[in-house]
Amino acid sequence: MTEAAPYESAPTWERLHPATIVELIVRQTAQLIVAIVLLVGGGGGGFDAIIGLVVFGPAVATYLTSRYRVDPDRVYYQRGVFRRQATELPRGQIQSVETTINIFGRVFGLETLTISTAGGGDSEIRLGLLSTDAAARLRHQLTPVNSTVPPPSAPVESAATTPDIGSPSAADASQAAIAAAVTPVPETVIASLSSGDWFQVLRSRPGIGGLVLANQSFELQATRFGDRIRTRRGLFQVRTQEAPVDRVQGVLAHQTVVSRSQGVEQLVVDTADASGAGASTSILVHPIAPVGRWMSLAHELLGAEIGDLRGVAPAALRRLRTRAIIDSLPLVLVAPIVAVATDAPQAAIAALATLPLLSLAARLAVARLRFLRHRYGVNTGEGAQRHLTVQTGALWTSSLVLSTDTIQSVTVSSTWFQRRLDLATVTADPTTRTLSSAIVSDITRADAGRLAGRLL
Amino acid sequence: MWDRYDPAMTPEPSGGTLSLVALRLRLVTNLAVAAATIVALVAIDAALRTVEGVDVPVPPALVPTVAGAVIIAGVIDITRRRWRAWRWEILRRPDGSEILVVERGVWTRVWQAVPVERIQFVELTSGPVQRLMGLANLAVRTAGVLTPSVPLQDLEAGVADALRQRLAPHDVSPSSP
């Protein structure tokens, strides 16, 4: 199987790109400056040689001792002269493979590859610098493929005893990777932004948030090829993120008042290990997608068929209105007292009296909007998979779709006031923070029970 | 409250409420806090009366007595209501999988359901007083980010241990033979 595939050669120890030495030297800037000062300052002959050794020695030694190897079941990385460090990762546990191009990479046309597993923290390997070819080859070889992977808690020993990657599915995975590398995979472009779109992104979300978003989406390109999703973006630091589609936990769309007026929304997908290891990544897929694009994206990535969404119980409006009134009560009560107590002119008193009323009117309008925009639904998609869709918010709204497989627990709660109106709130607890707004509030208690039953 | 939404889901014989011992323990701890509050009230009342120029319009001992009675009655009532509202149950679905359900709360009623297969970790703890009274706490954890832990407090030690054994995650790793 290894000979047949161009990307799966016999495992050998390989070195990083020689330019790594330059990067390492420049990283040790302090040492470099000291060395230059000493060199310029004089001395000669043997002294220069010592300086040269001090400056270039460690970098060259680090480069010469850094080696990586990709076995059918593991990735090894060794480095260090006196203190040898060796890292090995079982390939079945690889969560994501990311390449970044930093400033050195720009200069030499090289990339840095980060292989991370569900464990987070120390359980990652950073290989840099690598030639673009080597990086692409490794990315192809190592990116987890759509399949059920062993949970991150799977004992390492078991992987070592089995001849292949440690689980049959992982073996399929590597074969699928080979197949993916050999046969052309259907590729769909989800988003492709040129640098000219930078301004439109900024316009869709004015302020600091817009700047951050615009910076994140510089020259963004999001593609789905086969069963993987990949985004590539960045101005100085070019970032490529790649994840298998079956690790996508949910799809989120954010809209603001401004972006809605321009007919665009921001799309984010959340990926995590299906076993719920807690390691999750949010991938910005499209900063200015046309409104409603989230539905088709949820269909493409999660297989969700989003049908009609239901509104919440009519009594919810009553609760939201009561809440708005209670919230603006202090202002309504205090303003007239202040107006009377102070010796203010007539016009000021009139203004002070209308202010709380305006605030109340605004709060009531927002409450109504919140009521109208809060919608939910559980839909059966391809196979027997179910998906929960929740839309929330009044001025800033978000729509999220998540697979019910990722829901860890369901809580139905009802306060005293909600019980009087026969209302309840259903909270689904997902494994990723960005999807934790999967809360359906103020539906009838009977509906809440039914919804909880469908989510469990 | 909501557990009858799905007729296909049948309650298992296992399930229960808190024991009388748990009520006793909670009453003792809560009344101790109430007693401390009443002592503080008495002290404030006495201190105010010694300050010159401050005229407390009510006869001495009235405030501590009335407030004390209200606090004690309130604490007993709330403790009893909470104790009565709390129950757990294991439901079984038609496909054989189980769901742990915990119901609690007086002002806000909460019904929390955790599929047993989602449980990642189970922890049993027991303090010195709890051990004396034969009680234990069980915490059930999932990988969720909002409510990673579902606490079951002051269970009878035997029940807690049986529940721990039943709910503890079993090895389902695909690489095991």
XYZ file of C-alpha atoms in Angstrom:
633
model
C 0.000 0.000 0.000
C 2.890 2.275 0.671
C 4.434 1.983 -2.810
C 1.195 2.748 -4.589
C 0.731 6.120 -3.016
C 2.869 9.115 -3.799
C 2.246 10.587 -0.363
C 2.860 7.498 1.687
C 6.496 6.518 1.281
C 8.432 4.210 3.590
C 8.921 5.954 6.919
C 12.333 7.570 7.161
C 13.786 10.234 9.377
C 13.625 13.579 7.667
C 15.171 16.952 8.373
C 13.624 20.366 8.449
C 14.503 22.909 5.776
C 18.041 24.309 6.190
C 16.613 27.841 6.359
C 15.502 26.884 9.848
C 19.044 27.761 10.923
C 18.549 31.367 9.839
C 15.248 31.534 11.672
C 16.784 30.129 14.832
C 19.645 32.618 14.642
C 17.395 35.601 14.140
C 15.208 34.363 16.997
C 18.249 34.581 19.237
C 18.500 38.290 18.500
C 20.073 39.174 21.806
C 22.921 36.785 21.219
C 23.304 38.098 17.712
C 23.557 41.694 18.833
C 26.166 40.802 21.435
C 28.110 38.914 18.822
C 27.997 41.773 16.303
C 29.141 44.208 18.948
C 32.037 41.927 19.848
C 32.941 41.368 16.218
C 32.891 45.060 15.390
C 34.680 45.861 18.639
C 37.821 44.091 17.504
C 39.640 40.987 18.503
C 40.562 38.691 15.704
C 41.717 35.316 14.613
C 40.682 32.713 17.145
C 38.365 35.130 18.890
C 36.220 35.459 15.746
C 36.000 31.727 15.495
C 34.708 31.501 19.062
C 32.147 34.189 18.366
C 31.059 32.362 15.238
C 30.688 29.183 17.205
C 28.634 30.928 19.899
C 26.304 32.496 17.368
C 25.905 29.781 14.782
C 26.733 26.744 16.846
C 23.471 26.272 18.737
C 21.320 26.973 15.681
C 23.264 24.571 13.478
C 23.291 21.958 16.208
C 19.563 22.330 16.758
C 18.966 22.022 13.049
C 21.205 18.973 12.716
C 19.557 17.197 15.628
C 15.957 18.017 14.667
C 14.375 15.168 12.803
C 10.859 13.975 12.194
C 9.433 10.731 10.955
C 5.953 9.715 9.888
C 5.127 6.084 10.515
C 1.856 4.454 9.511
C 0.682 4.806 13.114
C 2.763 7.584 14.655
C 4.573 10.841 14.117
C 7.941 11.299 15.815
C 9.868 14.494 16.365
C 13.306 14.626 17.984
C 15.457 17.602 18.777
C 18.134 18.875 21.159
C 21.843 18.352 21.677
C 22.409 17.881 25.396
C 18.796 17.547 26.434
C 17.242 15.265 23.853
C 13.557 15.838 23.464
C 11.400 13.344 21.659
C 7.721 13.750 20.973
C 5.494 11.154 19.441
C 1.858 11.418 18.568
C -0.416 8.545 17.598
C -1.809 9.469 14.193
C -5.268 8.303 15.153
C -5.447 11.102 17.699
C -4.451 13.961 15.429
C -7.093 16.635 15.745
C -5.943 19.209 13.262
C -3.005 20.113 11.081
C -2.302 23.753 10.570
C 0.326 25.489 8.486
C 1.419 29.031 9.095
C 3.732 31.208 7.066
C 5.569 33.699 9.256
C 7.869 36.450 8.225
C 10.803 34.050 7.659
C 8.517 31.831 5.700
C 7.638 34.781 3.502
C 11.291 35.500 2.859
C 12.276 31.922 2.045
C 8.916 30.669 0.768
C 8.648 28.172 3.602
C 5.967 27.082 6.047
C 5.608 25.989 9.641
C 3.398 22.996 10.332
C 1.602 22.459 13.639
C 0.154 19.038 14.386
C -2.144 19.062 17.387
C -4.088 16.361 19.155
C -7.137 16.493 21.364
C -5.015 16.635 24.491
C -4.092 20.267 23.846
C -1.148 21.929 25.554
C 2.019 19.888 25.179
C 0.548 17.328 22.866
C 1.468 19.109 19.686
C 4.385 19.125 17.312
C 5.637 22.244 15.573
C 7.731 21.520 12.524
C 9.417 24.505 11.010
C 10.603 25.553 8.660
C 9.543 23.162 5.957
C 9.517 23.536 2.225
C 6.071 24.138 0.784
C 6.154 20.706 -0.823
C 7.023 18.934 2.409
C 4.369 20.894 4.310
C 1.671 20.101 1.751
C 2.643 16.441 1.726
C 2.539 16.227 5.525
C -0.755 18.070 5.694
C -2.298 15.624 3.280
C -0.812 12.664 5.025
C -1.731 13.683 8.549
C -5.032 15.532 8.415
C -7.600 13.277 10.017
C -10.100 11.965 7.542
C -13.821 11.555 8.049
C -14.238 8.557 10.250
C -14.902 7.715 13.816
C -11.581 8.044 15.512
C -10.621 6.413 18.768
C -11.325 8.735 21.692
C -8.325 10.706 22.923
C -8.333 8.628 26.089
C -7.579 5.520 24.060
C -4.505 3.967 25.627
C -1.317 4.447 23.635
C -0.248 0.850 24.243
C -3.160 -0.513 22.300
C -2.086 1.524 19.320
C 1.418 0.111 19.566
C 0.323 -3.519 19.646
C -1.859 -3.315 16.580
C 0.020 -3.287 13.306
C -1.782 -0.297 11.881
C -2.975 2.981 13.298
C -4.633 1.511 16.324
C -8.167 1.169 15.126
C -9.702 -0.189 11.971
C -11.310 3.119 11.209
C -7.967 4.881 11.367
C -6.594 2.389 8.882
C -9.473 3.267 6.612
C -8.588 6.861 7.263
C -5.089 6.548 5.945
C -6.354 4.663 2.934
C -8.900 7.359 2.357
C -6.118 9.910 2.633
C -4.195 8.079 -0.043
C -7.272 7.847 -2.193
C -7.883 11.541 -1.625
C -4.354 12.310 -2.687
C -4.526 10.200 -5.830
C -8.002 10.836 -7.179
C -9.165 14.388 -7.668
C -11.729 15.323 -5.019
C -14.706 17.527 -5.768
C -13.899 20.969 -4.511
C -16.421 23.620 -3.598
C -15.445 27.146 -2.756
C -17.368 28.421 0.248
C -15.777 31.834 0.368
C -13.127 33.608 -1.602
C -12.237 37.124 -0.596
C -9.726 39.346 -2.292
C -7.915 42.116 -0.475
C -10.464 44.526 -1.930
C -13.182 42.921 0.181
C -11.343 44.071 3.287
C -13.228 47.338 3.230
C -16.605 45.669 2.816
C -15.905 43.457 5.832
C -15.019 46.537 7.830
C -18.202 48.227 6.658
C -20.390 45.285 7.665
C -19.143 45.546 11.240
C -17.914 49.015 12.095
C -15.593 49.504 15.037
C -12.900 47.424 16.677
C -14.789 44.179 16.039
C -14.824 45.023 12.343
C -11.081 45.656 12.321
C -10.414 42.326 13.982
C -12.774 40.547 11.641
C -11.345 42.276 8.583
C -7.825 41.384 9.638
C -8.830 37.792 10.218
C -10.458 37.523 6.840
C -7.741 39.114 4.747
C -7.476 37.187 1.475
C -9.606 34.470 2.987
C -10.318 31.389 1.020
C -12.569 28.694 2.435
C -12.997 25.525 0.455
C -14.522 22.184 0.983
C -12.828 19.403 -0.839
C -14.233 15.971 -0.369
C -14.801 15.439 3.308
C -12.550 18.194 4.557
C -12.898 21.877 5.037
C -9.948 24.199 4.656
C -9.515 27.908 5.142
C -6.504 29.978 4.285
C -6.220 33.597 5.304
C -4.027 36.293 6.766
C -1.995 39.365 5.957
C 1.474 38.835 7.445
C 0.839 35.524 9.099
C -0.858 33.295 6.580
C -2.903 30.679 8.368
C -4.266 27.506 6.866
C -6.755 25.518 8.903
C -7.959 22.162 7.820
C -10.418 19.841 9.523
C -12.535 16.867 8.566
C -16.152 17.752 8.055
C -17.403 15.132 10.487
C -15.702 16.990 13.326
C -17.809 20.050 12.625
C -20.043 20.394 15.671
C -22.113 23.297 14.564
C -22.587 26.201 12.201
C -23.098 29.735 13.478
C -24.172 32.900 11.730
C -23.933 36.346 13.314
C -25.808 39.351 12.068
C -25.714 42.917 13.295
C -28.080 45.751 12.477
C -25.547 47.137 9.998
C -24.650 43.820 8.390
C -28.313 42.924 8.016
C -28.969 46.215 6.242
C -26.213 45.220 3.806
C -27.599 41.721 3.469
C -24.563 39.933 4.870
C -23.754 37.743 7.834
C -20.651 36.271 9.432
C -20.265 32.506 9.230
C -18.311 30.419 11.710
C -18.032 26.675 12.078
C -17.002 24.945 15.261
C -14.927 21.809 15.134
C -14.114 19.468 17.976
C -13.397 15.858 18.549
C -16.630 13.907 18.349
C -15.851 12.180 21.614
C -16.061 15.499 23.397
C -12.480 15.955 24.497
C -13.011 19.647 24.952
C -10.428 20.709 22.400
C -12.301 22.832 19.943
C -11.556 25.397 17.293
C -13.765 27.992 15.710
C -13.045 28.513 12.055
C -14.127 31.707 10.381
C -15.572 30.561 7.094
C -17.046 33.710 5.617
C -17.202 37.213 7.094
C -19.697 38.608 4.570
C -21.838 35.726 3.364
C -25.246 36.575 1.931
C -27.949 36.441 4.618
C -29.371 32.951 4.957
C -26.234 31.240 3.678
C -25.936 29.455 7.057
C -28.827 27.195 6.118
C -27.135 25.812 3.034
C -23.793 25.620 4.849
C -25.421 23.633 7.649
C -26.793 21.334 5.002
C -23.413 20.968 3.295
C -21.424 20.353 6.456
C -23.862 18.742 8.883
C -26.447 17.303 6.533
C -29.091 19.340 8.319
C -32.412 19.872 6.599
C -33.630 23.059 8.174
C -37.336 23.205 7.675
C -39.804 25.560 9.261
C -38.698 27.049 12.517
C -41.194 27.562 15.313
C -41.715 30.731 17.233
C -41.837 30.658 21.006
C -45.064 30.700 23.040
C -47.185 33.872 22.741
C -46.982 34.273 26.509
C -43.248 34.864 26.052
C -44.005 38.328 24.725
C -45.839 39.082 27.956
C -42.847 38.013 29.978
C -40.417 40.032 27.872
C -42.681 43.098 28.108
C -43.008 42.756 31.864
C -39.260 42.469 32.058
C -38.834 45.620 29.945
C -41.234 47.525 32.181
C -39.522 46.365 35.368
C -36.131 47.289 33.902
C -37.162 50.818 33.011
C -39.165 51.343 36.220
C -36.318 53.003 38.175
C -35.830 55.580 35.417
C -39.569 56.221 35.138
C -39.853 56.792 38.886
C -36.625 58.704 39.453
C -36.822 61.129 36.520
C -39.952 63.057 37.675
C -38.592 63.274 41.220
C -35.336 64.748 39.948
C -37.265 67.113 37.691
C -39.420 68.413 40.539
C -36.709 68.506 43.182
C -34.239 70.517 41.091
C -34.967 74.029 40.061
C -34.697 73.219 36.394
C -36.281 75.208 33.571
C -39.523 73.996 31.995
C -37.877 72.630 28.872
C -35.418 70.544 30.870
C -38.222 69.130 33.010
C -40.171 68.177 29.897
C -37.108 66.494 28.430
C -36.438 64.677 31.687
C -40.035 63.474 31.791
C -40.044 62.150 28.216
C -36.686 60.415 28.498
C -37.935 57.486 30.613
C -40.932 57.099 28.331
C -38.677 56.942 25.289
C -36.488 54.397 27.044
C -39.543 52.330 27.918
C -40.793 52.481 24.343
C -37.381 51.393 23.032
C -37.197 48.522 25.497
C -40.695 47.375 24.543
C -39.803 47.525 20.853
C -36.641 45.485 21.464
C -38.653 42.997 23.537
C -41.059 42.551 20.661
C -38.215 42.115 18.194
C -36.573 39.583 20.488
C -39.853 37.687 20.686
C -40.320 37.680 16.921
C -36.726 36.665 16.173
C -36.449 33.877 18.704
C -37.191 30.736 16.730
C -36.174 27.125 17.052
C -36.597 23.734 15.465
C -35.355 20.179 15.562
C -35.066 18.678 12.131
C -34.224 15.272 10.918
C -31.471 15.345 8.349
C -29.788 12.655 6.294
C -29.940 9.346 8.098
C -31.428 9.467 11.542
C -29.378 12.464 12.590
C -31.160 15.307 14.248
C -30.164 18.933 14.351
C -31.188 21.705 16.670
C -31.571 25.145 15.140
C -31.907 28.185 17.376
C -32.182 31.828 16.405
C -31.815 34.432 19.126
C -31.290 38.133 19.621
C -33.053 41.354 18.790
C -30.615 43.776 17.162
C -27.597 41.477 17.135
C -28.882 38.103 16.128
C -27.292 34.739 15.796
C -28.455 31.544 14.176
C -26.895 28.274 15.154
C -27.290 24.727 13.997
C -25.809 21.857 15.934
C -26.046 18.140 15.710
C -27.917 16.650 18.660
C -25.157 14.032 18.893
C -22.951 16.655 20.475
C -25.428 17.577 23.224
C -24.161 16.316 26.571
C -27.159 17.097 28.741
C -30.474 18.898 28.549
C -31.883 21.141 31.259
C -35.468 22.333 31.419
C -35.997 25.125 33.919
C -38.938 27.256 34.865
C -38.997 30.184 37.271
C -42.007 31.032 39.384
C -43.069 33.742 36.940
C -42.585 31.434 33.954
C -44.707 28.759 35.644
C -47.536 31.253 36.052
C -47.474 31.742 32.275
C -46.927 28.012 31.645
C -43.477 28.676 30.169
C -40.140 26.931 30.414
C -36.591 27.317 29.108
C -34.668 24.483 27.474
C -30.869 24.589 27.563
C -28.799 22.178 25.512
C -25.247 21.720 26.742
C -22.780 21.272 23.864
C -19.047 20.576 24.032
C -17.868 23.865 22.591
C -18.127 27.303 24.147
C -19.245 29.069 20.979
C -22.258 26.816 20.659
C -23.350 27.259 24.271
C -26.032 29.750 23.300
C -28.257 26.845 22.277
C -30.977 28.044 24.645
C -34.653 28.043 23.761
C -36.440 30.264 26.241
C -40.126 30.726 26.955
C -41.820 27.908 25.155
C -44.822 26.171 26.687
C -44.014 23.528 29.254
C -45.489 20.809 27.065
C -43.307 21.945 24.159
C -40.288 22.064 26.457
C -40.844 18.447 27.432
C -41.216 17.420 23.805
C -38.118 19.370 22.755
C -36.043 17.859 25.579
C -37.177 14.413 24.501
C -36.074 15.032 20.931
C -32.704 16.400 21.963
C -31.795 13.539 24.261
C -42.712 17.383 36.036
C -41.468 16.840 32.478
C -40.572 13.221 32.631
C -43.824 12.034 31.196
C -43.299 13.737 27.835
C -42.399 10.548 26.097
C -44.568 7.553 26.848
C -41.936 5.288 25.332
C -39.545 6.294 28.069
C -40.154 4.157 31.099
C -38.973 4.921 34.590
C -36.758 2.219 36.045
C -37.413 0.999 39.562
C -34.271 2.885 40.511
C -34.936 6.415 41.497
C -35.602 8.196 44.699
C -35.798 11.181 46.915
C -33.615 12.364 49.751
C -33.759 10.509 53.053
C -34.986 11.958 56.350
C -31.393 11.892 57.572
C -30.472 14.287 54.764
C -33.290 16.612 55.847
C -32.026 16.458 59.423
C -28.471 17.284 58.342
C -29.594 20.208 56.219
C -31.887 21.532 58.960
C -29.037 21.416 61.458
C -26.601 23.244 59.152
C -29.138 25.825 57.970
C -30.442 26.471 61.499
C -26.873 26.983 62.706
C -26.482 29.757 60.122
C -29.883 31.181 61.156
C -28.846 31.137 64.817
C -25.682 33.063 63.974
C -27.798 35.668 62.146
C -30.143 36.016 65.133
C -27.216 36.439 67.536
C -25.874 39.190 65.273
C -29.318 40.890 65.283
C -29.473 40.785 69.085
C -26.003 42.272 69.296
C -26.874 45.108 66.901
C -30.122 45.788 68.833
C -28.251 45.937 72.143
C -25.485 48.101 70.714
C -27.945 50.600 69.259
C -29.642 50.997 72.641
C -26.375 51.922 74.324
C -25.642 54.695 71.811
C -26.767 58.022 73.207
C -29.233 60.045 71.215
C -30.574 56.997 69.343
C -34.104 56.199 70.363
C -35.173 52.711 69.325
C -38.961 52.983 69.167
C -39.672 49.326 69.945
C -39.316 47.602 73.303
C -36.125 45.576 73.777
C -36.172 41.918 72.823
C -39.101 42.450 70.436
C -36.928 42.756 67.317
C -34.804 39.667 68.022
C -37.862 37.645 68.970
C -39.969 38.528 65.941
C -37.102 38.497 63.453
C -35.743 35.310 64.979
C -39.096 33.563 64.722
C -39.520 34.662 61.099
C -35.989 33.601 60.156
C -36.277 30.204 61.839
C -39.705 29.496 60.351
C -38.483 30.604 56.919
C -35.335 28.496 57.057
C -37.252 25.409 58.150
C -39.855 25.932 55.443
C -37.360 26.522 52.621
C -35.171 23.624 53.702
C -38.154 21.289 53.781
C -39.472 22.458 50.410
C -36.081 22.081 48.772
C -35.625 18.678 50.314
C -39.014 17.565 49.066
C -38.502 19.011 45.559
C -35.314 17.073 44.991
C -35.511 13.691 43.302
C -33.575 11.582 40.886
C -34.624 8.896 38.501
C -33.195 6.741 35.761
C -35.320 6.518 32.630
C -34.917 3.850 30.017
C -35.474 4.465 26.341
C -36.877 1.889 23.942
C -33.382 1.241 22.551
C -32.169 0.286 26.028
C -30.074 3.385 26.694
C -30.583 5.148 29.985
C -30.996 8.743 31.065
C -30.242 10.113 34.513
C -32.785 12.734 35.525
C -32.402 15.103 38.461
C -35.243 17.392 39.460
C -34.767 20.217 41.918
C -35.612 23.755 42.910
C -38.428 25.622 44.598
C -38.446 29.092 43.066
C -36.882 27.968 39.796
C -37.806 24.397 39.012
C -35.026 22.587 37.177
C -35.265 19.290 35.363
C -31.903 18.081 34.191
C -31.371 15.042 32.015
C -28.027 13.405 31.250
C -27.804 10.406 28.938
C -25.776 7.830 30.877
C -23.536 7.192 27.852
C -22.456 10.849 27.979
C -21.098 10.571 31.510
C -17.326 10.958 31.505
C -16.480 10.859 35.177
C -18.145 10.078 38.502
C -16.926 11.365 41.848
C -18.042 10.301 45.309
C -17.214 12.517 48.282
C -18.215 12.395 51.930
C -17.344 14.886 54.689
C -16.871 13.953 58.364
C -20.406 14.923 59.411
C -21.851 13.193 56.372
C -19.911 10.035 57.207
C -21.297 10.114 60.757
C -24.820 10.273 59.364
C -24.156 7.786 56.582
C -24.497 10.216 53.683
C -22.399 10.977 50.599
C -22.280 13.338 47.616
C -22.053 12.112 44.082
C -20.952 14.338 41.201
C -21.581 13.226 37.651
C -19.539 14.962 34.973
C -20.038 15.275 31.239
C -17.981 16.974 28.545
C -20.504 19.803 28.306
C -19.324 23.375 28.751
C -22.379 24.840 30.499
C -23.184 22.317 33.190
C -20.206 19.980 33.256
C -21.192 18.650 36.650
C -24.532 17.426 37.937
C -24.380 17.230 41.725
C -26.361 14.727 43.746
C -25.928 15.801 47.343
C -26.635 14.041 50.633
C -27.563 10.688 49.190
C -27.540 7.685 51.495
C -24.037 6.212 51.269
C -25.284 2.864 49.971
C -27.426 4.476 47.291
C -24.605 6.794 46.266
C -22.182 3.916 45.907
C -24.633 1.813 43.924
C -25.318 4.786 41.676
C -21.596 5.420 41.242
C -21.088 1.855 40.057
C -24.014 2.065 37.715
C -23.181 5.436 36.179
C -19.389 5.211 35.995
C -18.299 5.228 32.351
C -17.258 1.838 31.044
C -14.454 1.405 28.589
C -15.913 1.705 25.134
C -12.743 2.652 23.314
C -12.846 1.157 19.823
C -9.214 0.059 20.010
C -9.900 -2.329 22.872
C -10.586 -5.883 21.665
